[in-house]
Short mmCIF file of C-alpha atoms and ligand atoms in Angstrom, two decimals:
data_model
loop_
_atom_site.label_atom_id
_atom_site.label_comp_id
_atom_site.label_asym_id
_atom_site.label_seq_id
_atom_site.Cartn_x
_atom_site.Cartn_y
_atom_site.Cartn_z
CA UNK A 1 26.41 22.80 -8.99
CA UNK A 2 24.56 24.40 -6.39
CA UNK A 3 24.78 23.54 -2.69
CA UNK A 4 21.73 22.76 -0.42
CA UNK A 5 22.58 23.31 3.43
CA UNK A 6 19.34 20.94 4.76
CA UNK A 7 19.33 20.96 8.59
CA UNK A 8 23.18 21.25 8.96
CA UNK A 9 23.99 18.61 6.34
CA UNK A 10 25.50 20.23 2.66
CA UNK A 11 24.80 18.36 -0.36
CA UNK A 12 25.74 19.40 -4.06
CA UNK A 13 22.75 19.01 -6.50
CA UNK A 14 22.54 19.89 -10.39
CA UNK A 15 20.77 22.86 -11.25
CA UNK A 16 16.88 22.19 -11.58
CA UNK A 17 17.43 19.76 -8.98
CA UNK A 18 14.25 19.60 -6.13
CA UNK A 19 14.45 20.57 -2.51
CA UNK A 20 13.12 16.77 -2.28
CA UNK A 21 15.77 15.38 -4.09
CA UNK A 22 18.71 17.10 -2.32
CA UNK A 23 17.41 15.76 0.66
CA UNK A 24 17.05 12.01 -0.22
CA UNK A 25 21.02 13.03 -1.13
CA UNK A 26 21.64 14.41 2.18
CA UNK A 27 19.40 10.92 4.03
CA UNK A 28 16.99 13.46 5.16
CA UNK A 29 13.44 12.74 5.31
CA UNK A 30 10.93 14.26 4.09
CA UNK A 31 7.04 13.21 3.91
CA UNK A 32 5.32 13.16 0.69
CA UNK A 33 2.26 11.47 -0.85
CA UNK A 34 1.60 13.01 -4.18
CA UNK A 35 5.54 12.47 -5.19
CA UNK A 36 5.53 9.65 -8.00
CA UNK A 37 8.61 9.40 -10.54
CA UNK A 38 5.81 8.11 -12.91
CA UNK A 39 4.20 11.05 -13.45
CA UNK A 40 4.75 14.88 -13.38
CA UNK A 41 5.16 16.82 -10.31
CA UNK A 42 1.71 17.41 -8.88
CA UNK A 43 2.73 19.37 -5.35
CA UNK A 44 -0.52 19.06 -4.83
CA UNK A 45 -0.80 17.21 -0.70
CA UNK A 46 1.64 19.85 0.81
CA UNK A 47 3.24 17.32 3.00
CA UNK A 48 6.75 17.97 1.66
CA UNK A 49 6.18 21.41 2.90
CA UNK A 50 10.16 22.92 4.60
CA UNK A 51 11.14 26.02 5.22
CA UNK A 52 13.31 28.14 3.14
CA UNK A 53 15.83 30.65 4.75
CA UNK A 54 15.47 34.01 2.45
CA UNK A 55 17.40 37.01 3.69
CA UNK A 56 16.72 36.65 7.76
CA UNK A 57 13.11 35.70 7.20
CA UNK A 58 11.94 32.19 5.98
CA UNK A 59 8.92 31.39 4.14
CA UNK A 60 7.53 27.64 3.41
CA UNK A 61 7.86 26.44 0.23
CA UNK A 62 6.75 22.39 -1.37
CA UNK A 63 9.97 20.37 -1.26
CA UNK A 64 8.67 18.13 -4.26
CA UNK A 65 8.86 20.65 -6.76
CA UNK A 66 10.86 23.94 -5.84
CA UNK A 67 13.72 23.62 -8.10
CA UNK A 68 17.54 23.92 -7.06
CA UNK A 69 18.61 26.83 -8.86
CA UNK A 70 21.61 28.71 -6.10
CA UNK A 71 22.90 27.66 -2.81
CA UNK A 72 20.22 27.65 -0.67
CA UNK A 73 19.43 26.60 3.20
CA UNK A 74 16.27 24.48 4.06
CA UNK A 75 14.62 23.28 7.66
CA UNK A 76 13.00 20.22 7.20
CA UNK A 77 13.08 19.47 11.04
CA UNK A 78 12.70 22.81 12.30
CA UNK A 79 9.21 23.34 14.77
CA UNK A 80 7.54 25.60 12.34
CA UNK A 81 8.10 22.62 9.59
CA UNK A 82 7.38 19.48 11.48
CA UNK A 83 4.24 21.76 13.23
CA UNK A 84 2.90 22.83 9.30
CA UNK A 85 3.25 19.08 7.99
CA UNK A 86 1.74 17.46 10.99
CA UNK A 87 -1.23 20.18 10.70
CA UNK A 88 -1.79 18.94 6.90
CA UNK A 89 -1.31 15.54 7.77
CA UNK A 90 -4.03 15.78 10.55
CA UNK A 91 -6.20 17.48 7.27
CA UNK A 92 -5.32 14.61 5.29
CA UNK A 93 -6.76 12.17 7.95
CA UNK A 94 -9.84 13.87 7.98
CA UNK A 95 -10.33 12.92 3.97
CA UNK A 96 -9.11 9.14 4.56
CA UNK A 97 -9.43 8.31 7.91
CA UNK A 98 -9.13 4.87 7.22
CA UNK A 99 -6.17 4.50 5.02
CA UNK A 100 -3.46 2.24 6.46
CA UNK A 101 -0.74 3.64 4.36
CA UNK A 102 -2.08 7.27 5.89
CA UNK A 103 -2.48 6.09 9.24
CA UNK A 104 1.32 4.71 8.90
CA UNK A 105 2.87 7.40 7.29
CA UNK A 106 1.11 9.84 10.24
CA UNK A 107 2.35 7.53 13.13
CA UNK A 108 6.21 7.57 11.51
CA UNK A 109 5.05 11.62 11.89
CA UNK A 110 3.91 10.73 15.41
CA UNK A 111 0.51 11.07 14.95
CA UNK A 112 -2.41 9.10 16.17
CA UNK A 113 -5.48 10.77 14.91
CA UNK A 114 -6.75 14.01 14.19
CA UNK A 115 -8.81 16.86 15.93
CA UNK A 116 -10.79 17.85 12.68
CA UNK A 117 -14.16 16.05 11.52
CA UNK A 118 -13.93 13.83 8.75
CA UNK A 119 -15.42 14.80 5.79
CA UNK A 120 -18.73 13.55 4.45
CA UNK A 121 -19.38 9.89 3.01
CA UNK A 122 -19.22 11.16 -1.00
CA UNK A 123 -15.75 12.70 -0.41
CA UNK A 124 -14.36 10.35 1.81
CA UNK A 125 -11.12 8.40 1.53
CA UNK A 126 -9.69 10.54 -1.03
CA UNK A 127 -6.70 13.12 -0.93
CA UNK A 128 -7.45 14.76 -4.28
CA UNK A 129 -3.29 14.28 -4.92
CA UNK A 130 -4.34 13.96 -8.53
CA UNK A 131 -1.93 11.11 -9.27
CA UNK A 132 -4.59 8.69 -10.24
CA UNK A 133 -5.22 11.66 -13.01
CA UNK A 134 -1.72 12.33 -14.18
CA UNK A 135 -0.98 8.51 -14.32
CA UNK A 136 -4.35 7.56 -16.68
CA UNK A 137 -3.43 10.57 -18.98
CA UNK A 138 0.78 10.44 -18.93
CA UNK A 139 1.37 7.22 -18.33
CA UNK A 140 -1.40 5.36 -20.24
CA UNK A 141 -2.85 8.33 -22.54
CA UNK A 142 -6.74 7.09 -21.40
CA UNK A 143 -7.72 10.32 -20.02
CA UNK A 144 -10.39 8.18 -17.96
CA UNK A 145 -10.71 10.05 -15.09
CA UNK A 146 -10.45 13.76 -13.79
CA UNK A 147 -11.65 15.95 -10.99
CA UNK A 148 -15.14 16.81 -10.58
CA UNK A 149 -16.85 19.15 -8.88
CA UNK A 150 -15.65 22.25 -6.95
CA UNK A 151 -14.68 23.21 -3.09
CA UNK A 152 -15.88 20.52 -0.76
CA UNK A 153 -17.63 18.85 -3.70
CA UNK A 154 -14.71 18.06 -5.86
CA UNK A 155 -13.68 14.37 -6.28
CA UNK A 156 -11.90 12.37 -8.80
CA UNK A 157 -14.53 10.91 -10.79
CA UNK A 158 -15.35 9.05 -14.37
CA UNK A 159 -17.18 11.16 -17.06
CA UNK A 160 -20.80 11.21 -16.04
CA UNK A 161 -19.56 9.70 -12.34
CA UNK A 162 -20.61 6.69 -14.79
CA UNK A 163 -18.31 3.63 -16.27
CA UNK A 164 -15.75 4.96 -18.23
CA UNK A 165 -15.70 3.35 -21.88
CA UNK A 166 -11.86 4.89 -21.78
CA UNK A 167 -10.84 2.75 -19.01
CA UNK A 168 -8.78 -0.14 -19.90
CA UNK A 169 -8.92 -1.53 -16.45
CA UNK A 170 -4.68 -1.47 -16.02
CA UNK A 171 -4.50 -0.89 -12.71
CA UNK A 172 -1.71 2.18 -13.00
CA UNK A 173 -4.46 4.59 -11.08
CA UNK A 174 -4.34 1.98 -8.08
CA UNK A 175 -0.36 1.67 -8.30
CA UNK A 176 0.03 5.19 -8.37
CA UNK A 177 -2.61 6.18 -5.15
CA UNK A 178 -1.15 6.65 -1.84
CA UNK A 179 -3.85 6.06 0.30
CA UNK A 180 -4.75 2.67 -0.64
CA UNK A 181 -8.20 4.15 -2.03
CA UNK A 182 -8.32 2.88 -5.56
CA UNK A 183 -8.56 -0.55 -5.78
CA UNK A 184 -8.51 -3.37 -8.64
CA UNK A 185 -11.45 -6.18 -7.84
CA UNK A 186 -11.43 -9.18 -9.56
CA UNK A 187 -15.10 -10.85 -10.38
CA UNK A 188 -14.23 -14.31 -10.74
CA UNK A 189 -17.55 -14.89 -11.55
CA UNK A 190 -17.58 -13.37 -14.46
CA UNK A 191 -13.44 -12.96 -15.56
CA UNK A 192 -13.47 -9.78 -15.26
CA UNK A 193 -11.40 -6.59 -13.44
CA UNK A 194 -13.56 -3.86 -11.84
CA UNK A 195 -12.01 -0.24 -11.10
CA UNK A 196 -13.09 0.91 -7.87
CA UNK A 197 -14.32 3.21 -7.10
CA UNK A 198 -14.83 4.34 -10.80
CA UNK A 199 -17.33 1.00 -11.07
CA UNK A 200 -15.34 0.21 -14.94
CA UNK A 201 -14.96 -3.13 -15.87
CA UNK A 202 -13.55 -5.43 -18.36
CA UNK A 203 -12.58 -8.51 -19.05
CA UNK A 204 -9.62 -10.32 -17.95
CA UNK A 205 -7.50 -12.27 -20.21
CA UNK A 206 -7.59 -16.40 -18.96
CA UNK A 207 -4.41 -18.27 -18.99
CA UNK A 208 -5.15 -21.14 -21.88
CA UNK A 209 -3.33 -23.46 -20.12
CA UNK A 210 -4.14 -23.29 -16.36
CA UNK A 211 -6.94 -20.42 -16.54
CA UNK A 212 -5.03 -18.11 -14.30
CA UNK A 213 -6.57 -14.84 -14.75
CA UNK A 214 -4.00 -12.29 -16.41
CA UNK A 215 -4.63 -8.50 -17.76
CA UNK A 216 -7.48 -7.37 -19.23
CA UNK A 217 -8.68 -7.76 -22.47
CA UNK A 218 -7.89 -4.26 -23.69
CA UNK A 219 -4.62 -4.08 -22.05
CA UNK A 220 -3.31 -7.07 -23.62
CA UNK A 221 -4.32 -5.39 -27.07
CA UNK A 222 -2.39 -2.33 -26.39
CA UNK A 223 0.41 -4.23 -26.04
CA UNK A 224 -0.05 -6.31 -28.86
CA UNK A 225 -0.06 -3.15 -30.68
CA UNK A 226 2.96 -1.59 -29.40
CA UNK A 227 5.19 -4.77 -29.70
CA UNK A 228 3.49 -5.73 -33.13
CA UNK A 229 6.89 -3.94 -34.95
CA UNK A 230 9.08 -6.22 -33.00
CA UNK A 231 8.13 -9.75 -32.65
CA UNK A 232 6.92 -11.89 -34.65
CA UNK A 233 2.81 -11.03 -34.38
CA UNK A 234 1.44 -15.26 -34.25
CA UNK A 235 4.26 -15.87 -31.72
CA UNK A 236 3.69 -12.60 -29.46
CA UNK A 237 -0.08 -13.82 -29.60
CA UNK A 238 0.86 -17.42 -28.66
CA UNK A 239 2.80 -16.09 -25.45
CA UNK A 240 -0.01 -13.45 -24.36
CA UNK A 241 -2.46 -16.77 -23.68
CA UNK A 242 -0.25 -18.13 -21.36
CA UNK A 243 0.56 -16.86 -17.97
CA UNK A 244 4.57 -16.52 -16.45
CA UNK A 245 4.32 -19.68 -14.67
CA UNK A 246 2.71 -21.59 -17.87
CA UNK A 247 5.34 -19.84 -19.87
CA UNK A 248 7.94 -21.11 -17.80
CA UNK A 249 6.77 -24.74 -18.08
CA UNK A 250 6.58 -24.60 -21.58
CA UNK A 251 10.19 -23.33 -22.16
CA UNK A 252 11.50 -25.25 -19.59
CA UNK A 253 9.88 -28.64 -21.39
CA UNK A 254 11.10 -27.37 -25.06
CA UNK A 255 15.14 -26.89 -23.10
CA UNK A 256 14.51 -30.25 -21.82
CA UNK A 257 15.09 -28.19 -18.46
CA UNK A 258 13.62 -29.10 -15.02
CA UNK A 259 10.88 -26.29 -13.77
CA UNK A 260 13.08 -24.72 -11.34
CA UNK A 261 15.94 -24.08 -13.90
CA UNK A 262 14.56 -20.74 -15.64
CA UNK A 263 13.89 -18.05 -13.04
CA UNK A 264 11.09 -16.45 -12.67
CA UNK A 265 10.66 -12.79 -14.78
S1 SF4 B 301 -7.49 1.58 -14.65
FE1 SF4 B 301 -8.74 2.94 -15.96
S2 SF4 B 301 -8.92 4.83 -14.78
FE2 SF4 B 301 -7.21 3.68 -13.87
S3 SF4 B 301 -5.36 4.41 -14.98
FE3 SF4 B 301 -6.05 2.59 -16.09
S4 SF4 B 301 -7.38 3.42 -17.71
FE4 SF4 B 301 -7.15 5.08 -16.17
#
């Protein structure tokens, strides 16, 4: 296995192995944004930038995806680094000046703002990491969203910049984006889960018992789908219409159990 010397500290790390990775082994810290286990590497925000000894010279390489593959010796905290990251991060601000998880993650970097102008109202709030992308195509195969546009114009966008019909409304694009920019609304009004800012919609399954909204319609038939081979089909049904806590209740009152006797999933 090779051996990573990051800022003094040595840590072995199987080949293939990430820069990244060796130092969460080694407890060294390392910024990142567009780093999600979820989905592929996207080494797309630069933030994991370190530098990489070579020979007498060094050169700066992305932590989150250069792969292990010999010994190797990395400065994560040297000035060049921490000057580089803190420049991209002060980029970053400009795009999404008013993220809280950016605005957090710059003042653990010990920064309180930036110098540069933010950019303009169409572009705004977004990193372009692309892991709203990767998750909607890897992780749920909808393919709802992509980037649009080119240079200062690109954004992530819906077909059309219009409601996708793709979108299943699941929510893994807002899980997945770092800067708090993608957000789930729910309409109660109307029962149903709006993506924004893509503007798609649909409707949100109601618990039968207590009305409790629960996942969208389309969601809950991909699942049906995908479990279909191993439970019993009525039964899975049955179980989808309730939500946890009226599930609970109703296996706690077939045990003859009191409520607080089956833990919560
Ligand atoms: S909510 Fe829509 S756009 Fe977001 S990941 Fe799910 S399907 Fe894709």
């Amino acid at each position: 296995m090779p051996t990573v010397n990051i800022d003094g500290i040595r840590v072995q790390v199987p080949e293939g192995a990430t820069i990244l990775e060796a130092a969460r082994r080694a407890g060294v810290w390392i910024p990142t944004l567009c780093h999600s286990p979820a989905v592929s590497e996207q080494a797309t925000c630069r933030l994991c930038l370190v530098e990489l000894e070579r020979k007498g010279d060094s050169q700066l390489v992305a932590s989150c995806s250069y792969p292990v593959r010999r010994d190797l010796a990395v400065r994560v905290g040297s000035p060049k680094a921490v000057r580089v990251r803190r420049g991209v991060m002060q980029l970053l601000l400009a795009r999404s000046p008013e993220s809280a998880e950016l605005k957090e993650l710059a003042a653990r970097m010990g920064l309180a703002g930036t110098p540069y102008p933010t950019v303009t109202e169409s572009q705004r709030n977004c990193i372009l990491c692309g892991l709203c992308v990767a998750a909607c195509e890897e992780a749920i195969g909808a393919s709802a969203i992509g980037f649009a546009g080119r240079g200062v114009e690109r954004v992530v966008a819906a077909p059309f910049r219009a409601p996708s019909e793709a979108c299943i409304a699941c929510g893994a694009c807002a899980a997945v984006c770092p800067v708090g920019t993608i957000q789930v609304r729910i309409h109660e009004d109307s029962g149903e889960a709006e993506i924004s800012p893509f503007k798609s919609r649909s409707k949100l399954l109601a618990c039968e018992s207590c009305g409790a909204r629960m996942v969208s319609v389309p969601v809950a038939a991909q699942m049906m789908k995908k479990v279909q081979t191993k439970m019993d089909w009525e039964e899975f049904r049955k179980r989808s219409r309730l939500c946890p806590d009226c599930r609970r209740k109703l296996a706690a009152a077939a045990l003859g159990l009191g409520q607080g006797e089956i833990r919560k999933e």
